[in-house]
């Protein structure tokens, strides 16, 4: 099988996939766990706020449209009642 032969190949840990130079194995390479969690929480919070604002805007515009339609229906009903 093609995939079993690919899975058995050993790739050296010190080489990066898209680089021709060896990666340094010293500590401090990249963001720590709490930095990643903090970034995730910040992103999730901003997304929640933006979504809430968008939904609030859509609900408000929908309510205004429904009120306008209700006023139009009341005018038509009043016009029909005055005809009788």
PDB file of N, CA, C and O in Angstrom:
ATOM      1  N   UNK A   1       0.826  -1.184   0.000  1.00  0.00           N
ATOM      2  CA  UNK A   1       0.000   0.000   0.000  1.00  0.00           C
ATOM      3  C   UNK A   1       0.869   1.247   0.000  1.00  0.00           C
ATOM      4  O   UNK A   1       1.919   1.275   0.610  1.00  0.00           O
ATOM      5  N   UNK A   2       0.367   2.255  -0.623  1.00  0.00           N
ATOM      6  CA  UNK A   2       1.093   3.509  -0.734  1.00  0.00           C
ATOM      7  C   UNK A   2       1.227   4.209   0.617  1.00  0.00           C
ATOM      8  O   UNK A   2       2.289   4.665   0.995  1.00  0.00           O
ATOM      9  N   UNK A   3       0.151   4.254   1.378  1.00  0.00           N
ATOM     10  CA  UNK A   3       0.171   4.986   2.635  1.00  0.00           C
ATOM     11  C   UNK A   3       1.007   4.294   3.698  1.00  0.00           C
ATOM     12  O   UNK A   3       1.600   4.940   4.541  1.00  0.00           O
ATOM     13  N   UNK A   4       1.058   2.987   3.687  1.00  0.00           N
ATOM     14  CA  UNK A   4       1.862   2.291   4.690  1.00  0.00           C
ATOM     15  C   UNK A   4       3.350   2.545   4.469  1.00  0.00           C
ATOM     16  O   UNK A   4       4.117   2.648   5.414  1.00  0.00           O
ATOM     17  N   UNK A   5       3.774   2.676   3.207  1.00  0.00           N
ATOM     18  CA  UNK A   5       5.187   2.965   2.957  1.00  0.00           C
ATOM     19  C   UNK A   5       5.535   4.398   3.340  1.00  0.00           C
ATOM     20  O   UNK A   5       6.636   4.673   3.793  1.00  0.00           O
ATOM     21  N   UNK A   6       4.604   5.307   3.199  1.00  0.00           N
ATOM     22  CA  UNK A   6       4.851   6.699   3.592  1.00  0.00           C
ATOM     23  C   UNK A   6       4.918   6.808   5.110  1.00  0.00           C
ATOM     24  O   UNK A   6       5.747   7.515   5.664  1.00  0.00           O
ATOM     25  N   UNK A   7       4.033   6.094   5.792  1.00  0.00           N
ATOM     26  CA  UNK A   7       3.986   6.159   7.247  1.00  0.00           C
ATOM     27  C   UNK A   7       5.242   5.559   7.878  1.00  0.00           C
ATOM     28  O   UNK A   7       5.626   5.947   8.974  1.00  0.00           O
ATOM     29  N   UNK A   8       5.900   4.627   7.226  1.00  0.00           N
ATOM     30  CA  UNK A   8       7.075   3.968   7.792  1.00  0.00           C
ATOM     31  C   UNK A   8       8.350   4.787   7.630  1.00  0.00           C
ATOM     32  O   UNK A   8       9.346   4.502   8.272  1.00  0.00           O
ATOM     33  N   UNK A   9       8.338   5.789   6.748  1.00  0.00           N
ATOM     34  CA  UNK A   9       9.542   6.599   6.561  1.00  0.00           C
ATOM     35  C   UNK A   9       9.844   7.409   7.801  1.00  0.00           C
ATOM     36  O   UNK A   9       8.948   7.938   8.441  1.00  0.00           O
ATOM     37  N   UNK A  10      11.104   7.521   8.125  1.00  0.00           N
ATOM     38  CA  UNK A  10      11.524   8.293   9.278  1.00  0.00           C
ATOM     39  C   UNK A  10      12.012   9.665   8.819  1.00  0.00           C
ATOM     40  O   UNK A  10      12.862   9.763   7.941  1.00  0.00           O
ATOM     41  N   UNK A  11      11.461  10.722   9.408  1.00  0.00           N
ATOM     42  CA  UNK A  11      11.888  12.084   9.109  1.00  0.00           C
ATOM     43  C   UNK A  11      12.677  12.578  10.309  1.00  0.00           C
ATOM     44  O   UNK A  11      12.202  12.493  11.444  1.00  0.00           O
ATOM     45  N   UNK A  12      13.877  13.094  10.090  1.00  0.00           N
ATOM     46  CA  UNK A  12      14.668  13.582  11.222  1.00  0.00           C
ATOM     47  C   UNK A  12      13.947  14.711  11.956  1.00  0.00           C
ATOM     48  O   UNK A  12      13.365  15.588  11.343  1.00  0.00           O
ATOM     49  N   UNK A  13      13.988  14.662  13.267  1.00  0.00           N
ATOM     50  CA  UNK A  13      13.280  15.641  14.077  1.00  0.00           C
ATOM     51  C   UNK A  13      13.940  17.006  13.988  1.00  0.00           C
ATOM     52  O   UNK A  13      13.278  18.031  14.085  1.00  0.00           O
ATOM     53  N   UNK A  14      15.226  17.062  13.778  1.00  0.00           N
ATOM     54  CA  UNK A  14      15.928  18.342  13.791  1.00  0.00           C
ATOM     55  C   UNK A  14      15.735  19.135  12.504  1.00  0.00           C
ATOM     56  O   UNK A  14      16.099  20.300  12.459  1.00  0.00           O
ATOM     57  N   UNK A  15      15.195  18.538  11.464  1.00  0.00           N
ATOM     58  CA  UNK A  15      14.982  19.278  10.221  1.00  0.00           C
ATOM     59  C   UNK A  15      13.543  19.761  10.132  1.00  0.00           C
ATOM     60  O   UNK A  15      12.610  19.033  10.439  1.00  0.00           O
ATOM     61  N   UNK A  16      13.401  20.990   9.691  1.00  0.00           N
ATOM     62  CA  UNK A  16      12.058  21.536   9.500  1.00  0.00           C
ATOM     63  C   UNK A  16      11.567  21.142   8.119  1.00  0.00           C
ATOM     64  O   UNK A  16      12.351  20.964   7.191  1.00  0.00           O
ATOM     65  N   UNK A  17      10.261  21.039   7.967  1.00  0.00           N
ATOM     66  CA  UNK A  17       9.683  20.555   6.715  1.00  0.00           C
ATOM     67  C   UNK A  17       9.976  21.461   5.532  1.00  0.00           C
ATOM     68  O   UNK A  17      10.263  20.996   4.442  1.00  0.00           O
ATOM     69  N   UNK A  18       9.894  22.762   5.720  1.00  0.00           N
ATOM     70  CA  UNK A  18      10.029  23.695   4.599  1.00  0.00           C
ATOM     71  C   UNK A  18      11.319  24.514   4.682  1.00  0.00           C
ATOM     72  O   UNK A  18      11.392  25.632   4.210  1.00  0.00           O
ATOM     73  N   UNK A  19      12.358  23.957   5.286  1.00  0.00           N
ATOM     74  CA  UNK A  19      13.601  24.687   5.442  1.00  0.00           C
ATOM     75  C   UNK A  19      14.774  23.770   5.126  1.00  0.00           C
ATOM     76  O   UNK A  19      14.720  22.565   5.320  1.00  0.00           O
ATOM     77  N   UNK A  20      15.851  24.371   4.644  1.00  0.00           N
ATOM     78  CA  UNK A  20      17.038  23.577   4.357  1.00  0.00           C
ATOM     79  C   UNK A  20      18.025  23.608   5.524  1.00  0.00           C
ATOM     80  O   UNK A  20      19.036  22.939   5.488  1.00  0.00           O
ATOM     81  N   UNK A  21      17.713  24.398   6.566  1.00  0.00           N
ATOM     82  CA  UNK A  21      18.598  24.465   7.731  1.00  0.00           C
ATOM     83  C   UNK A  21      17.967  23.735   8.902  1.00  0.00           C
ATOM     84  O   UNK A  21      16.755  23.587   8.987  1.00  0.00           O
ATOM     85  N   UNK A  22      18.827  23.275   9.808  1.00  0.00           N
ATOM     86  CA  UNK A  22      18.347  22.538  10.976  1.00  0.00           C
ATOM     87  C   UNK A  22      17.697  23.494  11.969  1.00  0.00           C
ATOM     88  O   UNK A  22      18.121  24.644  12.129  1.00  0.00           O
ATOM     89  N   UNK A  23      16.659  23.036  12.625  1.00  0.00           N
ATOM     90  CA  UNK A  23      15.982  23.835  13.639  1.00  0.00           C
ATOM     91  C   UNK A  23      16.794  23.807  14.921  1.00  0.00           C
ATOM     92  O   UNK A  23      17.413  22.799  15.259  1.00  0.00           O
ATOM     93  N   UNK A  24      16.773  24.915  15.628  1.00  0.00           N
ATOM     94  CA  UNK A  24      17.500  24.931  16.896  1.00  0.00           C
ATOM     95  C   UNK A  24      16.671  24.202  17.940  1.00  0.00           C
ATOM     96  O   UNK A  24      15.454  24.319  17.994  1.00  0.00           O
ATOM     97  N   UNK A  25      17.339  23.434  18.765  1.00  0.00           N
ATOM     98  CA  UNK A  25      16.633  22.639  19.770  1.00  0.00           C
ATOM     99  C   UNK A  25      16.683  23.281  21.145  1.00  0.00           C
ATOM    100  O   UNK A  25      16.414  22.632  22.137  1.00  0.00           O
ATOM    101  N   UNK A  26      17.062  24.565  21.219  1.00  0.00           N
ATOM    102  CA  UNK A  26      17.104  25.236  22.516  1.00  0.00           C
ATOM    103  C   UNK A  26      15.686  25.608  22.942  1.00  0.00           C
ATOM    104  O   UNK A  26      14.786  25.747  22.131  1.00  0.00           O
ATOM    105  N   UNK A  27      15.465  25.776  24.238  1.00  0.00           N
ATOM    106  CA  UNK A  27      14.141  26.082  24.786  1.00  0.00           C
ATOM    107  C   UNK A  27      13.668  27.477  24.380  1.00  0.00           C
ATOM    108  O   UNK A  27      14.417  28.305  23.872  1.00  0.00           O
ATOM    109  N   UNK A  28      12.396  27.737  24.613  1.00  0.00           N
ATOM    110  CA  UNK A  28      11.842  29.060  24.331  1.00  0.00           C
ATOM    111  C   UNK A  28      11.507  29.277  22.874  1.00  0.00           C
ATOM    112  O   UNK A  28      11.392  30.408  22.433  1.00  0.00           O
ATOM    113  N   UNK A  29      11.335  28.241  22.116  1.00  0.00           N
ATOM    114  CA  UNK A  29      11.014  28.401  20.704  1.00  0.00           C
ATOM    115  C   UNK A  29       9.516  28.415  20.478  1.00  0.00           C
ATOM    116  O   UNK A  29       8.901  27.382  20.339  1.00  0.00           O
ATOM    117  N   UNK A  30       8.902  29.576  20.494  1.00  0.00           N
ATOM    118  CA  UNK A  30       7.470  29.662  20.232  1.00  0.00           C
ATOM    119  C   UNK A  30       6.692  30.051  21.468  1.00  0.00           C
ATOM    120  O   UNK A  30       7.227  30.193  22.565  1.00  0.00           O
ATOM    121  N   UNK A  31       5.404  30.225  21.266  1.00  0.00           N
ATOM    122  CA  UNK A  31       4.527  30.644  22.352  1.00  0.00           C
ATOM    123  C   UNK A  31       4.267  29.490  23.310  1.00  0.00           C
ATOM    124  O   UNK A  31       4.164  28.342  22.907  1.00  0.00           O
ATOM    125  N   UNK A  32       4.159  29.826  24.571  1.00  0.00           N
ATOM    126  CA  UNK A  32       3.869  28.825  25.583  1.00  0.00           C
ATOM    127  C   UNK A  32       2.391  28.491  25.624  1.00  0.00           C
ATOM    128  O   UNK A  32       1.568  29.056  24.903  1.00  0.00           O
ATOM    129  N   UNK A  33       2.055  27.562  26.501  1.00  0.00           N
ATOM    130  CA  UNK A  33       0.684  27.087  26.599  1.00  0.00           C
ATOM    131  C   UNK A  33      -0.275  28.202  26.989  1.00  0.00           C
ATOM    132  O   UNK A  33      -1.330  28.388  26.383  1.00  0.00           O
ATOM    133  N   UNK A  34       0.084  28.990  28.010  1.00  0.00           N
ATOM    134  CA  UNK A  34      -0.821  30.036  28.484  1.00  0.00           C
ATOM    135  C   UNK A  34      -0.957  31.165  27.469  1.00  0.00           C
ATOM    136  O   UNK A  34      -2.019  31.786  27.368  1.00  0.00           O
ATOM    137  N   UNK A  35       0.088  31.426  26.708  1.00  0.00           N
ATOM    138  CA  UNK A  35      -0.013  32.438  25.655  1.00  0.00           C
ATOM    139  C   UNK A  35      -0.987  31.976  24.571  1.00  0.00           C
ATOM    140  O   UNK A  35      -1.794  32.759  24.061  1.00  0.00           O
ATOM    141  N   UNK A  36      -0.930  30.698  24.241  1.00  0.00           N
ATOM    142  CA  UNK A  36      -1.856  30.155  23.238  1.00  0.00           C
ATOM    143  C   UNK A  36      -3.293  30.162  23.749  1.00  0.00           C
ATOM    144  O   UNK A  36      -4.215  30.517  23.025  1.00  0.00           O
ATOM    145  N   UNK A  37      -3.481  29.778  25.012  1.00  0.00           N
ATOM    146  CA  UNK A  37      -4.825  29.786  25.590  1.00  0.00           C
ATOM    147  C   UNK A  37      -5.356  31.209  25.656  1.00  0.00           C
ATOM    148  O   UNK A  37      -6.520  31.470  25.342  1.00  0.00           O
ATOM    149  N   UNK A  38      -4.505  32.144  26.045  1.00  0.00           N
ATOM    150  CA  UNK A  38      -4.909  33.550  26.102  1.00  0.00           C
ATOM    151  C   UNK A  38      -5.292  34.087  24.734  1.00  0.00           C
ATOM    152  O   UNK A  38      -6.288  34.814  24.597  1.00  0.00           O
ATOM    153  N   UNK A  39      -4.552  33.718  23.720  1.00  0.00           N
ATOM    154  CA  UNK A  39      -4.883  34.144  22.360  1.00  0.00           C
ATOM    155  C   UNK A  39      -6.205  33.547  21.900  1.00  0.00           C
ATOM    156  O   UNK A  39      -7.020  34.218  21.273  1.00  0.00           O
ATOM    157  N   UNK A  40      -6.425  32.290  22.240  1.00  0.00           N
ATOM    158  CA  UNK A  40      -7.681  31.645  21.870  1.00  0.00           C
ATOM    159  C   UNK A  40      -8.863  32.335  22.544  1.00  0.00           C
ATOM    160  O   UNK A  40      -9.878  32.615  21.914  1.00  0.00           O
ATOM    161  N   UNK A  41      -8.735  32.608  23.832  1.00  0.00           N
ATOM    162  CA  UNK A  41      -9.827  33.248  24.571  1.00  0.00           C
ATOM    163  C   UNK A  41     -10.089  34.645  24.025  1.00  0.00           C
ATOM    164  O   UNK A  41     -11.244  35.053  23.873  1.00  0.00           O
ATOM    165  N   UNK A  42      -9.027  35.388  23.704  1.00  0.00           N
ATOM    166  CA  UNK A  42      -9.202  36.720  23.121  1.00  0.00           C
ATOM    167  C   UNK A  42      -9.929  36.639  21.780  1.00  0.00           C
ATOM    168  O   UNK A  42     -10.858  37.410  21.523  1.00  0.00           O
ATOM    169  N   UNK A  43      -9.522  35.722  20.942  1.00  0.00           N
ATOM    170  CA  UNK A  43     -10.170  35.562  19.641  1.00  0.00           C
ATOM    171  C   UNK A  43     -11.614  35.134  19.769  1.00  0.00           C
ATOM    172  O   UNK A  43     -12.500  35.643  19.066  1.00  0.00           O
ATOM    173  N   UNK A  44     -11.882  34.203  20.679  1.00  0.00           N
ATOM    174  CA  UNK A  44     -13.256  33.747  20.886  1.00  0.00           C
ATOM    175  C   UNK A  44     -14.123  34.872  21.438  1.00  0.00           C
ATOM    176  O   UNK A  44     -15.274  35.032  21.036  1.00  0.00           O
ATOM    177  N   UNK A  45     -13.563  35.675  22.342  1.00  0.00           N
ATOM    178  CA  UNK A  45     -14.316  36.803  22.904  1.00  0.00           C
ATOM    179  C   UNK A  45     -14.646  37.840  21.855  1.00  0.00           C
ATOM    180  O   UNK A  45     -15.770  38.344  21.784  1.00  0.00           O
ATOM    181  N   UNK A  46     -13.669  38.190  21.035  1.00  0.00           N
ATOM    182  CA  UNK A  46     -13.922  39.170  19.975  1.00  0.00           C
ATOM    183  C   UNK A  46     -14.941  38.656  18.974  1.00  0.00           C
ATOM    184  O   UNK A  46     -15.801  39.396  18.501  1.00  0.00           O
ATOM    185  N   UNK A  47     -14.857  37.381  18.647  1.00  0.00           N
ATOM    186  CA  UNK A  47     -15.830  36.790  17.726  1.00  0.00           C
ATOM    187  C   UNK A  47     -17.228  36.814  18.331  1.00  0.00           C
ATOM    188  O   UNK A  47     -18.204  37.127  17.639  1.00  0.00           O
ATOM    189  N   UNK A  48     -17.345  36.519  19.618  1.00  0.00           N
ATOM    190  CA  UNK A  48     -18.651  36.537  20.288  1.00  0.00           C
ATOM    191  C   UNK A  48     -19.235  37.940  20.303  1.00  0.00           C
ATOM    192  O   UNK A  48     -20.427  38.123  20.043  1.00  0.00           O
ATOM    193  N   UNK A  49     -18.409  38.931  20.572  1.00  0.00           N
ATOM    194  CA  UNK A  49     -18.898  40.315  20.591  1.00  0.00           C
ATOM    195  C   UNK A  49     -19.352  40.744  19.198  1.00  0.00           C
ATOM    196  O   UNK A  49     -20.421  41.337  19.037  1.00  0.00           O
ATOM    197  N   UNK A  50     -18.554  40.442  18.194  1.00  0.00           N
ATOM    198  CA  UNK A  50     -18.923  40.819  16.824  1.00  0.00           C
ATOM    199  C   UNK A  50     -20.208  40.115  16.393  1.00  0.00           C
ATOM    200  O   UNK A  50     -21.080  40.723  15.761  1.00  0.00           O
ATOM    201  N   UNK A  51     -20.357  38.862  16.751  1.00  0.00           N
ATOM    202  CA  UNK A  51     -21.567  38.117  16.406  1.00  0.00           C
ATOM    203  C   UNK A  51     -22.776  38.690  17.125  1.00  0.00           C
ATOM    204  O   UNK A  51     -23.854  38.831  16.526  1.00  0.00           O
ATOM    205  N   UNK A  52     -22.615  39.040  18.394  1.00  0.00           N
ATOM    206  CA  UNK A  52     -23.717  39.622  19.154  1.00  0.00           C
ATOM    207  C   UNK A  52     -24.159  40.946  18.545  1.00  0.00           C
ATOM    208  O   UNK A  52     -25.362  41.205  18.409  1.00  0.00           O
ATOM    209  N   UNK A  53     -23.213  41.790  18.154  1.00  0.00           N
ATOM    210  CA  UNK A  53     -23.548  43.072  17.531  1.00  0.00           C
ATOM    211  C   UNK A  53     -24.279  42.844  16.212  1.00  0.00           C
ATOM    212  O   UNK A  53     -25.284  43.495  15.925  1.00  0.00           O
ATOM    213  N   UNK A  54     -23.808  41.897  15.415  1.00  0.00           N
ATOM    214  CA  UNK A  54     -24.438  41.611  14.134  1.00  0.00           C
ATOM    215  C   UNK A  54     -25.860  41.092  14.334  1.00  0.00           C
ATOM    216  O   UNK A  54     -26.794  41.532  13.660  1.00  0.00           O
ATOM    217  N   UNK A  55     -26.049  40.170  15.271  1.00  0.00           N
ATOM    218  CA  UNK A  55     -27.377  39.615  15.528  1.00  0.00           C
ATOM    219  C   UNK A  55     -28.305  40.707  16.061  1.00  0.00           C
ATOM    220  O   UNK A  55     -29.466  40.803  15.651  1.00  0.00           O
ATOM    221  N   UNK A  56     -27.819  41.558  16.960  1.00  0.00           N
ATOM    222  CA  UNK A  56     -28.631  42.649  17.493  1.00  0.00           C
ATOM    223  C   UNK A  56     -29.081  43.574  16.368  1.00  0.00           C
ATOM    224  O   UNK A  56     -30.248  43.982  16.321  1.00  0.00           O
ATOM    225  N   UNK A  57     -28.174  43.888  15.453  1.00  0.00           N
ATOM    226  CA  UNK A  57     -28.514  44.756  14.327  1.00  0.00           C
ATOM    227  C   UNK A  57     -29.580  44.105  13.445  1.00  0.00           C
ATOM    228  O   UNK A  57     -30.547  44.760  13.040  1.00  0.00           O
ATOM    229  N   UNK A  58     -29.417  42.824  13.149  1.00  0.00           N
ATOM    230  CA  UNK A  58     -30.391  42.114  12.316  1.00  0.00           C
ATOM    231  C   UNK A  58     -31.761  42.047  12.991  1.00  0.00           C
ATOM    232  O   UNK A  58     -32.787  42.245  12.335  1.00  0.00           O
ATOM    233  N   UNK A  59     -31.804  41.781  14.290  1.00  0.00           N
ATOM    234  CA  UNK A  59     -33.068  41.704  15.011  1.00  0.00           C
ATOM    235  C   UNK A  59     -33.745  43.065  15.032  1.00  0.00           C
ATOM    236  O   UNK A  59     -34.957  43.179  14.811  1.00  0.00           O
ATOM    237  N   UNK A  60     -32.974  44.103  15.272  1.00  0.00           N
ATOM    238  CA  UNK A  60     -33.556  45.452  15.312  1.00  0.00           C
ATOM    239  C   UNK A  60     -34.126  45.848  13.952  1.00  0.00           C
ATOM    240  O   UNK A  60     -35.241  46.368  13.869  1.00  0.00           O
ATOM    241  N   UNK A  61     -33.367  45.608  12.876  1.00  0.00           N
ATOM    242  CA  UNK A  61     -33.872  45.932  11.543  1.00  0.00           C
ATOM    243  C   UNK A  61     -35.109  45.108  11.203  1.00  0.00           C
ATOM    244  O   UNK A  61     -36.058  45.608  10.604  1.00  0.00           O
ATOM    245  N   UNK A  62     -35.122  43.839  11.613  1.00  0.00           N
ATOM    246  CA  UNK A  62     -36.283  42.986  11.375  1.00  0.00           C
ATOM    247  C   UNK A  62     -37.506  43.478  12.141  1.00  0.00           C
ATOM    248  O   UNK A  62     -38.623  43.478  11.614  1.00  0.00           O
ATOM    249  N   UNK A  63     -37.296  43.912  13.385  1.00  0.00           N
ATOM    250  CA  UNK A  63     -38.408  44.443  14.180  1.00  0.00           C
ATOM    251  C   UNK A  63     -38.977  45.710  13.551  1.00  0.00           C
ATOM    252  O   UNK A  63     -40.201  45.884  13.501  1.00  0.00           O
ATOM    253  N   UNK A  64     -38.111  46.588  13.083  1.00  0.00           N
ATOM    254  CA  UNK A  64     -38.590  47.816  12.445  1.00  0.00           C
ATOM    255  C   UNK A  64     -39.387  47.505  11.186  1.00  0.00           C
ATOM    256  O   UNK A  64     -40.421  48.133  10.914  1.00  0.00           O
ATOM    257  N   UNK A  65     -38.924  46.526  10.429  1.00  0.00           N
ATOM    258  CA  UNK A  65     -39.635  46.133   9.207  1.00  0.00           C
ATOM    259  C   UNK A  65     -41.004  45.536   9.549  1.00  0.00           C
ATOM    260  O   UNK A  65     -42.004  45.852   8.888  1.00  0.00           O
ATOM    261  N   UNK A  66     -41.061  44.703  10.573  1.00  0.00           N
ATOM    262  CA  UNK A  66     -42.339  44.110  10.975  1.00  0.00           C
ATOM    263  C   UNK A  66     -43.305  45.169  11.503  1.00  0.00           C
ATOM    264  O   UNK A  66     -44.514  45.117  11.222  1.00  0.00           O
ATOM    265  N   UNK A  67     -42.795  46.153  12.245  1.00  0.00           N
ATOM    266  CA  UNK A  67     -43.662  47.235  12.724  1.00  0.00           C
ATOM    267  C   UNK A  67     -44.215  48.047  11.567  1.00  0.00           C
ATOM    268  O   UNK A  67     -45.388  48.457  11.584  1.00  0.00           O
ATOM    269  N   UNK A  68     -43.402  48.284  10.555  1.00  0.00           N
ATOM    270  CA  UNK A  68     -43.865  49.025   9.376  1.00  0.00           C
ATOM    271  C   UNK A  68     -44.964  48.236   8.660  1.00  0.00           C
ATOM    272  O   UNK A  68     -45.998  48.791   8.269  1.00  0.00           O
ATOM    273  N   UNK A  69     -44.772  46.931   8.510  1.00  0.00           N
ATOM    274  CA  UNK A  69     -45.790  46.101   7.871  1.00  0.00           C
ATOM    275  C   UNK A  69     -47.077  46.079   8.693  1.00  0.00           C
ATOM    276  O   UNK A  69     -48.179  46.111   8.139  1.00  0.00           O
ATOM    277  N   UNK A  70     -46.930  46.040  10.025  1.00  0.00           N
ATOM    278  CA  UNK A  70     -48.113  46.043  10.884  1.00  0.00           C
ATOM    279  C   UNK A  70     -48.875  47.363  10.738  1.00  0.00           C
ATOM    280  O   UNK A  70     -50.109  47.368  10.663  1.00  0.00           O
ATOM    281  N   UNK A  71     -48.162  48.489  10.688  1.00  0.00           N
ATOM    282  CA  UNK A  71     -48.824  49.783  10.489  1.00  0.00           C
ATOM    283  C   UNK A  71     -49.551  49.834   9.158  1.00  0.00           C
ATOM    284  O   UNK A  71     -50.670  50.350   9.067  1.00  0.00           O
ATOM    285  N   UNK A  72     -48.918  49.297   8.119  1.00  0.00           N
ATOM    286  CA  UNK A  72     -49.566  49.264   6.808  1.00  0.00           C
ATOM    287  C   UNK A  72     -50.837  48.423   6.838  1.00  0.00           C
ATOM    288  O   UNK A  72     -51.869  48.808   6.256  1.00  0.00           O
ATOM    289  N   UNK A  73     -50.780  47.277   7.518  1.00  0.00           N
ATOM    290  CA  UNK A  73     -51.973  46.429   7.633  1.00  0.00           C
ATOM    291  C   UNK A  73     -53.079  47.123   8.430  1.00  0.00           C
ATOM    292  O   UNK A  73     -54.269  47.029   8.086  1.00  0.00           O
ATOM    293  N   UNK A  74     -52.705  47.828   9.493  1.00  0.00           N
ATOM    294  CA  UNK A  74     -53.699  48.554  10.284  1.00  0.00           C
ATOM    295  C   UNK A  74     -54.355  49.654   9.456  1.00  0.00           C
ATOM    296  O   UNK A  74     -55.567  49.883   9.576  1.00  0.00           O
ATOM    297  N   UNK A  75     -53.575  50.329   8.608  1.00  0.00           N
ATOM    298  CA  UNK A  75     -54.146  51.360   7.728  1.00  0.00           C
ATOM    299  C   UNK A  75     -55.128  50.733   6.751  1.00  0.00           C
ATOM    300  O   UNK A  75     -56.216  51.267   6.511  1.00  0.00           O
ATOM    301  N   UNK A  76     -54.748  49.592   6.168  1.00  0.00           N
ATOM    302  CA  UNK A  76     -55.646  48.924   5.227  1.00  0.00           C
ATOM    303  C   UNK A  76     -56.920  48.459   5.926  1.00  0.00           C
ATOM    304  O   UNK A  76     -58.022  48.583   5.381  1.00  0.00           O
ATOM    305  N   UNK A  77     -56.781  47.926   7.144  1.00  0.00           N
ATOM    306  CA  UNK A  77     -57.939  47.480   7.903  1.00  0.00           C
ATOM    307  C   UNK A  77     -58.850  48.652   8.260  1.00  0.00           C
ATOM    308  O   UNK A  77     -60.079  48.553   8.142  1.00  0.00           O
ATOM    309  N   UNK A  78     -58.251  49.763   8.671  1.00  0.00           N
ATOM    310  CA  UNK A  78     -59.045  50.950   8.993  1.00  0.00           C
ATOM    311  C   UNK A  78     -59.774  51.461   7.753  1.00  0.00           C
ATOM    312  O   UNK A  78     -60.931  51.891   7.832  1.00  0.00           O
ATOM    313  N   UNK A  79     -59.115  51.398   6.588  1.00  0.00           N
ATOM    314  CA  UNK A  79     -59.754  51.837   5.352  1.00  0.00           C
ATOM    315  C   UNK A  79     -60.926  50.915   4.999  1.00  0.00           C
ATOM    316  O   UNK A  79     -61.968  51.376   4.534  1.00  0.00           O
ATOM    317  N   UNK A  80     -60.788  49.624   5.218  1.00  0.00           N
ATOM    318  CA  UNK A  80     -61.875  48.693   4.949  1.00  0.00           C
ATOM    319  C   UNK A  80     -63.045  48.889   5.919  1.00  0.00           C
ATOM    320  O   UNK A  80     -64.205  48.767   5.522  1.00  0.00           O
ATOM    321  N   UNK A  81     -62.731  49.203   7.171  1.00  0.00           N
ATOM    322  CA  UNK A  81     -63.788  49.409   8.152  1.00  0.00           C
ATOM    323  C   UNK A  81     -64.561  50.689   7.879  1.00  0.00           C
ATOM    324  O   UNK A  81     -65.752  50.760   8.151  1.00  0.00           O
ATOM    325  N   UNK A  82     -63.920  51.706   7.363  1.00  0.00           N
ATOM    326  CA  UNK A  82     -64.634  52.959   7.062  1.00  0.00           C
ATOM    327  C   UNK A  82     -65.518  52.809   5.836  1.00  0.00           C
ATOM    328  O   UNK A  82     -66.491  53.542   5.686  1.00  0.00           O
ATOM    329  N   UNK A  83     -65.226  51.872   4.948  1.00  0.00           N
ATOM    330  CA  UNK A  83     -66.054  51.641   3.786  1.00  0.00           C
ATOM    331  C   UNK A  83     -67.420  51.083   4.176  1.00  0.00           C
ATOM    332  O   UNK A  83     -68.420  51.345   3.527  1.00  0.00           O
ATOM    333  N   UNK A  84     -67.491  50.298   5.240  1.00  0.00           N
ATOM    334  CA  UNK A  84     -68.747  49.637   5.626  1.00  0.00           C
ATOM    335  C   UNK A  84     -69.707  50.578   6.217  1.00  0.00           C
ATOM    336  O   UNK A  84     -69.906  51.520   6.586  1.00  0.00           O
TER     337      UNK A  84
END
